[in-house]
Tab-separated table of C-alpha atoms and ligand atoms in Angstrom:
chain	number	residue	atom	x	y	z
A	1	UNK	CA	31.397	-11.993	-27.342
A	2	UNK	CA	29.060	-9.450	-25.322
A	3	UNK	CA	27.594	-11.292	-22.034
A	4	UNK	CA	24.028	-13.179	-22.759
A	5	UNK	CA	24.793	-15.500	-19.938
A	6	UNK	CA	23.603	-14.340	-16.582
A	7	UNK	CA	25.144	-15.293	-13.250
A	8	UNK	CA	22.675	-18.469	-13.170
A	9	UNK	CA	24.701	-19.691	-16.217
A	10	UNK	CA	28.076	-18.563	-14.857
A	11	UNK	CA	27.424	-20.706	-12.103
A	12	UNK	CA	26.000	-23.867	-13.170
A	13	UNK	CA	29.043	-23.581	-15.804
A	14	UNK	CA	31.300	-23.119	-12.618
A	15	UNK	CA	29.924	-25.729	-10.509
A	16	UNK	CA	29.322	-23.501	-8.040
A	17	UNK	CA	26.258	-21.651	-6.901
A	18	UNK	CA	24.541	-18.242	-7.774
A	19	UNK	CA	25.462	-16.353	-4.158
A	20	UNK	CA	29.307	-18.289	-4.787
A	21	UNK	CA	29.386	-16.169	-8.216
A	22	UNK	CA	28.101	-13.284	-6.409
A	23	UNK	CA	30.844	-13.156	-3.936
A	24	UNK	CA	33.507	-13.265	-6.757
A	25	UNK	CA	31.793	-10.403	-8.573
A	26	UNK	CA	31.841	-8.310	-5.501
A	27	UNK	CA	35.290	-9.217	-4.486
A	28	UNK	CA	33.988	-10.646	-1.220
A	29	UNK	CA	35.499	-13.101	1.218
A	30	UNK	CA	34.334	-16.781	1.936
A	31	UNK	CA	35.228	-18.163	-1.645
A	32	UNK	CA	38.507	-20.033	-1.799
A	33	UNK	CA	41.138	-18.887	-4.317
A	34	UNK	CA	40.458	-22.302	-6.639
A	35	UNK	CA	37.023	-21.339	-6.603
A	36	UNK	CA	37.214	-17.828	-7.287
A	37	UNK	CA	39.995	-18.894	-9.737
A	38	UNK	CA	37.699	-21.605	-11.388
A	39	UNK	CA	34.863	-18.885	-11.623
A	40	UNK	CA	36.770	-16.010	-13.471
A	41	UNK	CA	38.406	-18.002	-15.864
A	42	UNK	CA	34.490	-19.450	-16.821
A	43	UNK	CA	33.664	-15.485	-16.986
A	44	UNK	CA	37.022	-14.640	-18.431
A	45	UNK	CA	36.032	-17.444	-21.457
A	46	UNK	CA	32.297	-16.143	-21.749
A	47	UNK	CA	33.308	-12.723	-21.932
A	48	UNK	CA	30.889	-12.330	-19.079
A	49	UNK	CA	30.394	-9.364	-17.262
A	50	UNK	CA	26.783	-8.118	-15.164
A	51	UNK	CA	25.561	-5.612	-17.157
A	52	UNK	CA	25.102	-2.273	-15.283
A	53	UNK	CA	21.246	-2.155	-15.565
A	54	UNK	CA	21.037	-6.172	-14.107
A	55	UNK	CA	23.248	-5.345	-11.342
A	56	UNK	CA	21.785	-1.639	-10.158
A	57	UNK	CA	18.025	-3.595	-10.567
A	58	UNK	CA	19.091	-6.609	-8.495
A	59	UNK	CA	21.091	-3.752	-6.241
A	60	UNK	CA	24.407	-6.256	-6.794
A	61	UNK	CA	21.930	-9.137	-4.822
A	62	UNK	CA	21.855	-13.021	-5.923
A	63	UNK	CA	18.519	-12.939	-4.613
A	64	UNK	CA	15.722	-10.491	-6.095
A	65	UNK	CA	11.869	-10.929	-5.808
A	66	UNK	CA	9.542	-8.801	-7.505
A	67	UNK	CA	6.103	-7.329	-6.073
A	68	UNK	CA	3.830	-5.764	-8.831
A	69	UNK	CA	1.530	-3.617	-7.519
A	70	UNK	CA	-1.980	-2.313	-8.695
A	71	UNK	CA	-0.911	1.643	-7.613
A	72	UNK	CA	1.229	2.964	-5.489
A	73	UNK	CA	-1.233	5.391	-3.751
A	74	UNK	CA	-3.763	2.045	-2.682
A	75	UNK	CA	-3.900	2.476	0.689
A	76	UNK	CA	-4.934	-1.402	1.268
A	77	UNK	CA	-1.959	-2.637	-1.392
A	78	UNK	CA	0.146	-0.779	1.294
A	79	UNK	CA	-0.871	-2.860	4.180
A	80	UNK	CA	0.079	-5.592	2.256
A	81	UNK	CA	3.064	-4.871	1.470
A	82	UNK	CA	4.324	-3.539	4.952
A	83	UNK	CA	4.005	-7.014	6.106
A	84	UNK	CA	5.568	-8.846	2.745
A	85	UNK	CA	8.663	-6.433	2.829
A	86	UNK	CA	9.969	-7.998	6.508
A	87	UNK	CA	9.561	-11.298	5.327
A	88	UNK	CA	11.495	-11.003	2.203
A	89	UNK	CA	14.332	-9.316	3.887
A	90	UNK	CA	14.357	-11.948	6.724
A	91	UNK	CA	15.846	-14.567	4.139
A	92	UNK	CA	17.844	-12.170	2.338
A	93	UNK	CA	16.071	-11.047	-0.584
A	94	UNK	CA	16.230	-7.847	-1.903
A	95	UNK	CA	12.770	-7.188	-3.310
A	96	UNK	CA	11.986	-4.083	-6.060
A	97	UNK	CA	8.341	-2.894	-6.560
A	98	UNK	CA	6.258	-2.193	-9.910
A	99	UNK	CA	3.169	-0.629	-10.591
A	100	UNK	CA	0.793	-2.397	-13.414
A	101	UNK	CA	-2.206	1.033	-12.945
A	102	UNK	CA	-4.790	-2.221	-13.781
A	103	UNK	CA	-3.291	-2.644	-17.348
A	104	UNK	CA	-2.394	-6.615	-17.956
A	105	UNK	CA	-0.471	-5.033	-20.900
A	106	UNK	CA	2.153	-3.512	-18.012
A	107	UNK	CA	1.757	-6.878	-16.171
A	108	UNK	CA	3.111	-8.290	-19.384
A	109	UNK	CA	6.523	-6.224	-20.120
A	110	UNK	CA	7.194	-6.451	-16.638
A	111	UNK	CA	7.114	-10.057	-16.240
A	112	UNK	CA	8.946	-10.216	-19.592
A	113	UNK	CA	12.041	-7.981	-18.311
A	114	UNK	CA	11.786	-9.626	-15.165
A	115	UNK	CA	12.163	-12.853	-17.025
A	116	UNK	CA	14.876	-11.709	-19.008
A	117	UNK	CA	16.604	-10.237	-15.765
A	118	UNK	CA	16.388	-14.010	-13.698
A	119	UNK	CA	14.526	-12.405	-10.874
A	120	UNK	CA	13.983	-15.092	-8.634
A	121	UNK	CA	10.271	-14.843	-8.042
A	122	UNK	CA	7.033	-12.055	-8.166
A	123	UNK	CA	4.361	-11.579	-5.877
A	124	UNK	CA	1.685	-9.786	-8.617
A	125	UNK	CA	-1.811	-8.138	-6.895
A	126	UNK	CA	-4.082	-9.897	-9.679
A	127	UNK	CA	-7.133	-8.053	-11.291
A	128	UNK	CA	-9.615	-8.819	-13.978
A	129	UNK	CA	-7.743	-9.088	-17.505
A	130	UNK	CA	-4.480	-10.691	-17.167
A	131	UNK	CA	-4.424	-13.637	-18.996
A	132	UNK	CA	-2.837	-17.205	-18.136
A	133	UNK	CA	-0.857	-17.580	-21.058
A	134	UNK	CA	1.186	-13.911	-19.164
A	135	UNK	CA	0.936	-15.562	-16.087
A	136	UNK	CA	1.945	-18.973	-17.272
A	137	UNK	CA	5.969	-18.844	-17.505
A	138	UNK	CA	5.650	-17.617	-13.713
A	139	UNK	CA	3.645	-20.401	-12.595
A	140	UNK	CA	6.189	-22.191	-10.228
A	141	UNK	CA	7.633	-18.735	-8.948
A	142	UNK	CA	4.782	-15.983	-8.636
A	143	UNK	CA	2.030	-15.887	-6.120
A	144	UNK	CA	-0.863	-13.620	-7.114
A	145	UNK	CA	-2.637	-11.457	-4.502
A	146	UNK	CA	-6.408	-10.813	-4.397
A	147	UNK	CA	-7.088	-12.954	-7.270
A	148	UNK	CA	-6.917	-16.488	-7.758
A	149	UNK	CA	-6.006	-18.297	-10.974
A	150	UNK	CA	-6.253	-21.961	-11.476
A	151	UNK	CA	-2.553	-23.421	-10.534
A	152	UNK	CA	-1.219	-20.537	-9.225
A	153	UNK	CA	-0.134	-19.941	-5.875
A	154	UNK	CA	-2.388	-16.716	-4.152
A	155	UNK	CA	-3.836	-15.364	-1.109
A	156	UNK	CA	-7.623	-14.011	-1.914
A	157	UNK	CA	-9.893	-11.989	0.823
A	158	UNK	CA	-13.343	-13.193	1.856
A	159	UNK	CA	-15.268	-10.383	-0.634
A	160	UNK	CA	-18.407	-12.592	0.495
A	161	UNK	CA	-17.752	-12.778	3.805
A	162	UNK	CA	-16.480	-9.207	4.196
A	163	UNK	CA	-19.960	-7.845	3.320
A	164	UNK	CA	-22.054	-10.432	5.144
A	165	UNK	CA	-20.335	-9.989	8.568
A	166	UNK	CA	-20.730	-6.044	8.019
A	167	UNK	CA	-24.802	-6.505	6.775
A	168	UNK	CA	-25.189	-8.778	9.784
A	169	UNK	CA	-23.792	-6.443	12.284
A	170	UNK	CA	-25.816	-3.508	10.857
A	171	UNK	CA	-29.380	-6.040	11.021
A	172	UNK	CA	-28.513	-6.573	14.635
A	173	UNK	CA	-28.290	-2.812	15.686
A	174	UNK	CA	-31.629	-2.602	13.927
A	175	UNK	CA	-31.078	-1.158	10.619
A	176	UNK	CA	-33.921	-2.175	7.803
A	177	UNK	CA	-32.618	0.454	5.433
A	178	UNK	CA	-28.715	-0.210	4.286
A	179	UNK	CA	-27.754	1.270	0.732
A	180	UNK	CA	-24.777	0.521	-0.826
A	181	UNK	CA	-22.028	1.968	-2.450
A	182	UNK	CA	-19.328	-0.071	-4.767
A	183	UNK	CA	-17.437	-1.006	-7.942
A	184	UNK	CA	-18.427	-1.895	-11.274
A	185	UNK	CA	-18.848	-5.694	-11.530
A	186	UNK	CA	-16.095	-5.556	-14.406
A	187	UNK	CA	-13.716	-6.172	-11.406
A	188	UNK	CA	-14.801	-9.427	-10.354
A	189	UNK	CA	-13.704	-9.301	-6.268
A	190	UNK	CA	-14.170	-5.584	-5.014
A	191	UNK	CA	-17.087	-4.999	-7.845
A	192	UNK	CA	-19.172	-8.397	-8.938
A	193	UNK	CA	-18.589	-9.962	-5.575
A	194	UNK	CA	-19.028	-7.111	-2.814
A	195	UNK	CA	-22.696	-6.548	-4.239
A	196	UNK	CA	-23.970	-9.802	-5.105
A	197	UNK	CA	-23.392	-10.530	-1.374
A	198	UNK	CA	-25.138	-7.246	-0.222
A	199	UNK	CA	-28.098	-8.474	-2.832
A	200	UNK	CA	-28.239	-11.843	-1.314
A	201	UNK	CA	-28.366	-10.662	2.312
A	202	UNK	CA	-30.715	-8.140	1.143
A	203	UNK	CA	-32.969	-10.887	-0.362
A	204	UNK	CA	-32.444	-13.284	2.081
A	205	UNK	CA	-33.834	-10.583	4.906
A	206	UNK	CA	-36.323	-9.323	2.296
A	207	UNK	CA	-34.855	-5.451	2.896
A	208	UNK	CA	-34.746	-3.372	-0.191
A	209	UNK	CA	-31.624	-3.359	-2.373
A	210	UNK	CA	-30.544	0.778	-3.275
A	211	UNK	CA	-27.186	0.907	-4.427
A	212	UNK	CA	-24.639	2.075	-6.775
A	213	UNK	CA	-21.223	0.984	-8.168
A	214	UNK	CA	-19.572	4.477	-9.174
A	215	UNK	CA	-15.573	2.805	-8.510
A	216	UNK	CA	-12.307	3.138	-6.348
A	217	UNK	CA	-11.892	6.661	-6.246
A	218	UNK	CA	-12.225	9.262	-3.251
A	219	UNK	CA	-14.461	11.280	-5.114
A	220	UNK	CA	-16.607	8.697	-6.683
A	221	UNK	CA	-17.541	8.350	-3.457
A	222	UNK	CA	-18.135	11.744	-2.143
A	223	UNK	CA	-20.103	12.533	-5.735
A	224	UNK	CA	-22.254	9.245	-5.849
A	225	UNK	CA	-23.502	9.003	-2.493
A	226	UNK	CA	-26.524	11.051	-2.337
A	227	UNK	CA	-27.600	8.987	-5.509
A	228	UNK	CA	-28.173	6.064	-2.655
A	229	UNK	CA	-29.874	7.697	-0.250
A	230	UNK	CA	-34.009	7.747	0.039
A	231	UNK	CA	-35.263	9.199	3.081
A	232	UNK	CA	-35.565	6.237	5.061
A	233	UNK	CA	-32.020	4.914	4.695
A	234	UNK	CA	-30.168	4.739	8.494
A	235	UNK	CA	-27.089	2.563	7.103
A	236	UNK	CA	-24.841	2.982	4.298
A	237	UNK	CA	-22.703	0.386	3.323
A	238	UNK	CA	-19.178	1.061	1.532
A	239	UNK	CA	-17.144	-1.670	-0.641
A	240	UNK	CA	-13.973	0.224	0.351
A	241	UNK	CA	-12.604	2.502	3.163
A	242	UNK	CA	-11.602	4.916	0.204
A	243	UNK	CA	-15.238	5.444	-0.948
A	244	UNK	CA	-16.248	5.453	2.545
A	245	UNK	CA	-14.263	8.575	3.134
A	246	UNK	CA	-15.611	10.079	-0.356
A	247	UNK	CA	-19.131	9.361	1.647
A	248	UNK	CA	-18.833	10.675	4.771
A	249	UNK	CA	-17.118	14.094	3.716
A	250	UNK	CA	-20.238	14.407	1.676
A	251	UNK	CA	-22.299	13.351	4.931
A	252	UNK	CA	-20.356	16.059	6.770
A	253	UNK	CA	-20.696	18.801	4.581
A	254	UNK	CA	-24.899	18.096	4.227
A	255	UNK	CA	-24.896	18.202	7.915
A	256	UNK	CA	-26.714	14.273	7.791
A	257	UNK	CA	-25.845	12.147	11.090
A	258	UNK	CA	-28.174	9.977	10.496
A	259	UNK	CA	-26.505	7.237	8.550
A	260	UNK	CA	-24.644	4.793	9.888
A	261	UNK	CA	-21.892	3.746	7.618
A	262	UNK	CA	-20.135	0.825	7.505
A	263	UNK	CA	-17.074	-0.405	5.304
A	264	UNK	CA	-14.411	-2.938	3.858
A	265	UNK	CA	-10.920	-1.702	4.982
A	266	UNK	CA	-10.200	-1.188	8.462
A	267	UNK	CA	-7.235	1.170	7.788
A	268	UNK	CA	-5.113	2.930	9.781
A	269	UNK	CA	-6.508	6.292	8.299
A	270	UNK	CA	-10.115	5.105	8.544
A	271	UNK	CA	-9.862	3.942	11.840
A	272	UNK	CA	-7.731	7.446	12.917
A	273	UNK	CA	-10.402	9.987	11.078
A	274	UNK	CA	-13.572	7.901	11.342
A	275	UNK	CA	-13.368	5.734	14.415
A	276	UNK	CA	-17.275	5.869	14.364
A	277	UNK	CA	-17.619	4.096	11.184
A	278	UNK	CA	-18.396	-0.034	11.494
A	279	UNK	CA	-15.456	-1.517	9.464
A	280	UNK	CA	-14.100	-5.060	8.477
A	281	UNK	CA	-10.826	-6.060	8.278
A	282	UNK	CA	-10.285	-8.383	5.003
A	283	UNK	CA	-6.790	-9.657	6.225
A	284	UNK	CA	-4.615	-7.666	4.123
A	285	UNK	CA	-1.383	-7.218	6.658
A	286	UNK	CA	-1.586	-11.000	6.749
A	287	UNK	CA	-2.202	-11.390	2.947
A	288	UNK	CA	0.920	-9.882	2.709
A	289	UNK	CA	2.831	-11.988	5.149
A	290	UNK	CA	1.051	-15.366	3.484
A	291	UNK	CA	2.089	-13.877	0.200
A	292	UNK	CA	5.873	-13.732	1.261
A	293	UNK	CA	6.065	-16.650	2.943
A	294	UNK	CA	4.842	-18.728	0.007
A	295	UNK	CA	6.542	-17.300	-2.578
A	296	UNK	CA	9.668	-17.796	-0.539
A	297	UNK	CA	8.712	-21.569	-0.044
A	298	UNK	CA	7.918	-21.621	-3.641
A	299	UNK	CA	11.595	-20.096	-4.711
A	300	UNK	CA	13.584	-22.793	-2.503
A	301	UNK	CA	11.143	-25.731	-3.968
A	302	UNK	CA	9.505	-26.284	-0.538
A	303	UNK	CA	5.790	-26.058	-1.633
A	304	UNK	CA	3.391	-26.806	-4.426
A	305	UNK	CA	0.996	-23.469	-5.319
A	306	UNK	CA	-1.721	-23.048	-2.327
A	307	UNK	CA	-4.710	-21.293	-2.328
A	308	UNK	CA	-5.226	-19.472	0.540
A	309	UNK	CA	-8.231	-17.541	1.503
A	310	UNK	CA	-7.736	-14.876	4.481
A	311	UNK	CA	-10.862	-14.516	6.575
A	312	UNK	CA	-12.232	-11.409	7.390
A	313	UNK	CA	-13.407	-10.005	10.702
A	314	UNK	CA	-15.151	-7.117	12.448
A	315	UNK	CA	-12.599	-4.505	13.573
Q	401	LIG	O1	-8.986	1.964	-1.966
Q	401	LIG	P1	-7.948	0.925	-1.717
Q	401	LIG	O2	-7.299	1.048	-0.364
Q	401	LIG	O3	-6.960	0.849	-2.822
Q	401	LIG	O4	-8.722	-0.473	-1.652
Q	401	LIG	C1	-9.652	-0.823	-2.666
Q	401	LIG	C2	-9.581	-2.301	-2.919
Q	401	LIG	O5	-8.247	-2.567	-3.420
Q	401	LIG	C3	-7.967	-3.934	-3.704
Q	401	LIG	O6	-8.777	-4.325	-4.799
Q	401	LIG	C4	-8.385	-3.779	-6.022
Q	401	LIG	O7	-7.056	-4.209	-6.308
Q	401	LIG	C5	-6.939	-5.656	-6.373
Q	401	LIG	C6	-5.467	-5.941	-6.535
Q	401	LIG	O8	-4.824	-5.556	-5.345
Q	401	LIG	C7	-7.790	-6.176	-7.517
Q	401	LIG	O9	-7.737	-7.583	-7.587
Q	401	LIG	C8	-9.234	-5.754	-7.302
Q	401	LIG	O10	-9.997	-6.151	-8.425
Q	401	LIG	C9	-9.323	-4.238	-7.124
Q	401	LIG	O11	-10.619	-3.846	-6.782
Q	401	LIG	C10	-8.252	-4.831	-2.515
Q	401	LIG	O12	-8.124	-6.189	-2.896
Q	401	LIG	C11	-9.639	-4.587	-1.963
Q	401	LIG	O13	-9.802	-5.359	-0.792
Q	401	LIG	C12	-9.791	-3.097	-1.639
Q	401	LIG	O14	-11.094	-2.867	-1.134
């Protein structure tokens, strides 16, 4: 019979537990010889053996978490994950990354092989279009990041808060004209959320509202600015550190050091090319930390799902 238990089954079969069935697989010490007697024999009977994908995935670990991100070139995702990587490896998991490229059709087949492969747990950076019926298998063992989904476990930013705190600080230095440059509101947080808190501050201070949502890319940034800018604009506000530095290159090359800009990020690259350039800090080192440290809890059956929001401040 070809192996379709896994070392879970091998183990509760046993009596014994998964990092017991481990040590017998990899001929390591601390198992008595009943035990690692009793164990073979149950793998012996079962005609069990890892297969060769399971163990290279799981890198020959009894403890494997999963973090799916968005892409592997977003500079904030990164942040995240420097933080969540420490954390896992502190209690001994080995942890193997994913991309999903904002398709909840990737989200899908990964969580489906991950499923299939017993990975203990996934931390998934959440965007508009996964559905809970995906998500729902997961629910005790994933914590989403950057999106929230009712029962779930995740860690959100403040997108509210994030562009209020950057409008205010802008108001005080005196600035009456503050354009803005963001996503599409088809992606609820960075998009819908960003500008409906520029519009409200905007209202609220009855300033006038001149923006546009071009996306996350560089270049959207650099080739949709000058659509924002009248000639009485002094402040330009970005809904990301990456369109910021699409902005300012086009601010550079126009020779125009007039505008102030200001933007969501805070990242080490910002911060080392633009130091000039207001920014707030949504949290995301911490996300990732919060992230870890929940699913973890999670895993060993320490915590029911929290929602946790990370606050955002001026850098
Ligand atoms: O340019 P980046 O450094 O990649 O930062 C842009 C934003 O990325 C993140 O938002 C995007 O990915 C989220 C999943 O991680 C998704 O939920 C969201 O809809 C996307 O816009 C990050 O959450 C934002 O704070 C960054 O501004």
């Amino acid at each position: 019979m070809q192996n379709r238990l896994t070392i879970k089954d091998i183990a509760r079969l046993s009596g014994v537990g998964k990092s017991t069935v481990s040590r017998v697989l990899n001929n390591e010490s601390g198992v008595s010889e009943r035990t690692r007697e009793r164990v073979e024999a149950v793998m012996n009977q079962h005609g069990f053996s890892p297969s060769r994908s399971a163990r290279a995935m799981r890198g020959q670990s009894d403890k494997v978490v999963a973090i799916i991100v968005s892409r592997l070139d977003s500079l904030s995702e990164n942040l995240a994950v420097q933080t969540m990587l420490p954390a896992f490896y502190e209690q001994g998991y080995d942890p193997i990354m994913m991309e999903s490229q904002f398709s909840p059709l990737l989200v899908e087949e990964h969580l489906g092989m991950l499923q299939r492969r017993n990975i203990d747990g996934v931390v998934l950076f959440g965007f508009t279009g996964i559905k809970d019926e995906t998500l729902k298998p997961w629910q005790s063992s994933l914590v989403l990041l950057a999106r929230d989904a009712s029962g779930f476990a995740s860690v959100c930013y403040d997108d509210e808060g994030a562009i209020l705190t950057l409008m205010q600080r802008l108001y005080e230095q005196g600035h009456r004209h503050i354009s803005f440059l963001g996503v599409p509101h088809s992606d609820v947080t960075t998009g819908k959320r960003r500008h409906e808190a520029y519009l409200a501050f905007c209202k609220q201070h009855n300033l006038p509202a001149v923006a546009s949502l071009p996306g996350l890319a560089m270049k959207q940034g650099y080739d949709q600015v000058a659509s924002v800018l009248t000639p009485q604009t002094t402040a330009l506000i970005c809904a990301t550190d990456t369109l910021a530095l699409g902005a300012s290159k086009y601010l550079q090359e126009q020779r125009i050091d007039t505008v102030q800009l200001a933007s969501v990020g805070s990242t080490p690259l910002m911060k080392f090319l633009h130091p000039e350039i207001v920014t707030v800090d949504p949290g995301y080192a911490e996300a990732g930390r919060q992230a870890a440290v929940q699913l973890i809890e999670q895993i060993n059956g320490r915590s029911e799902p929290r929602q946790i929001v990370i606050p955002a401040h001026l850098s």
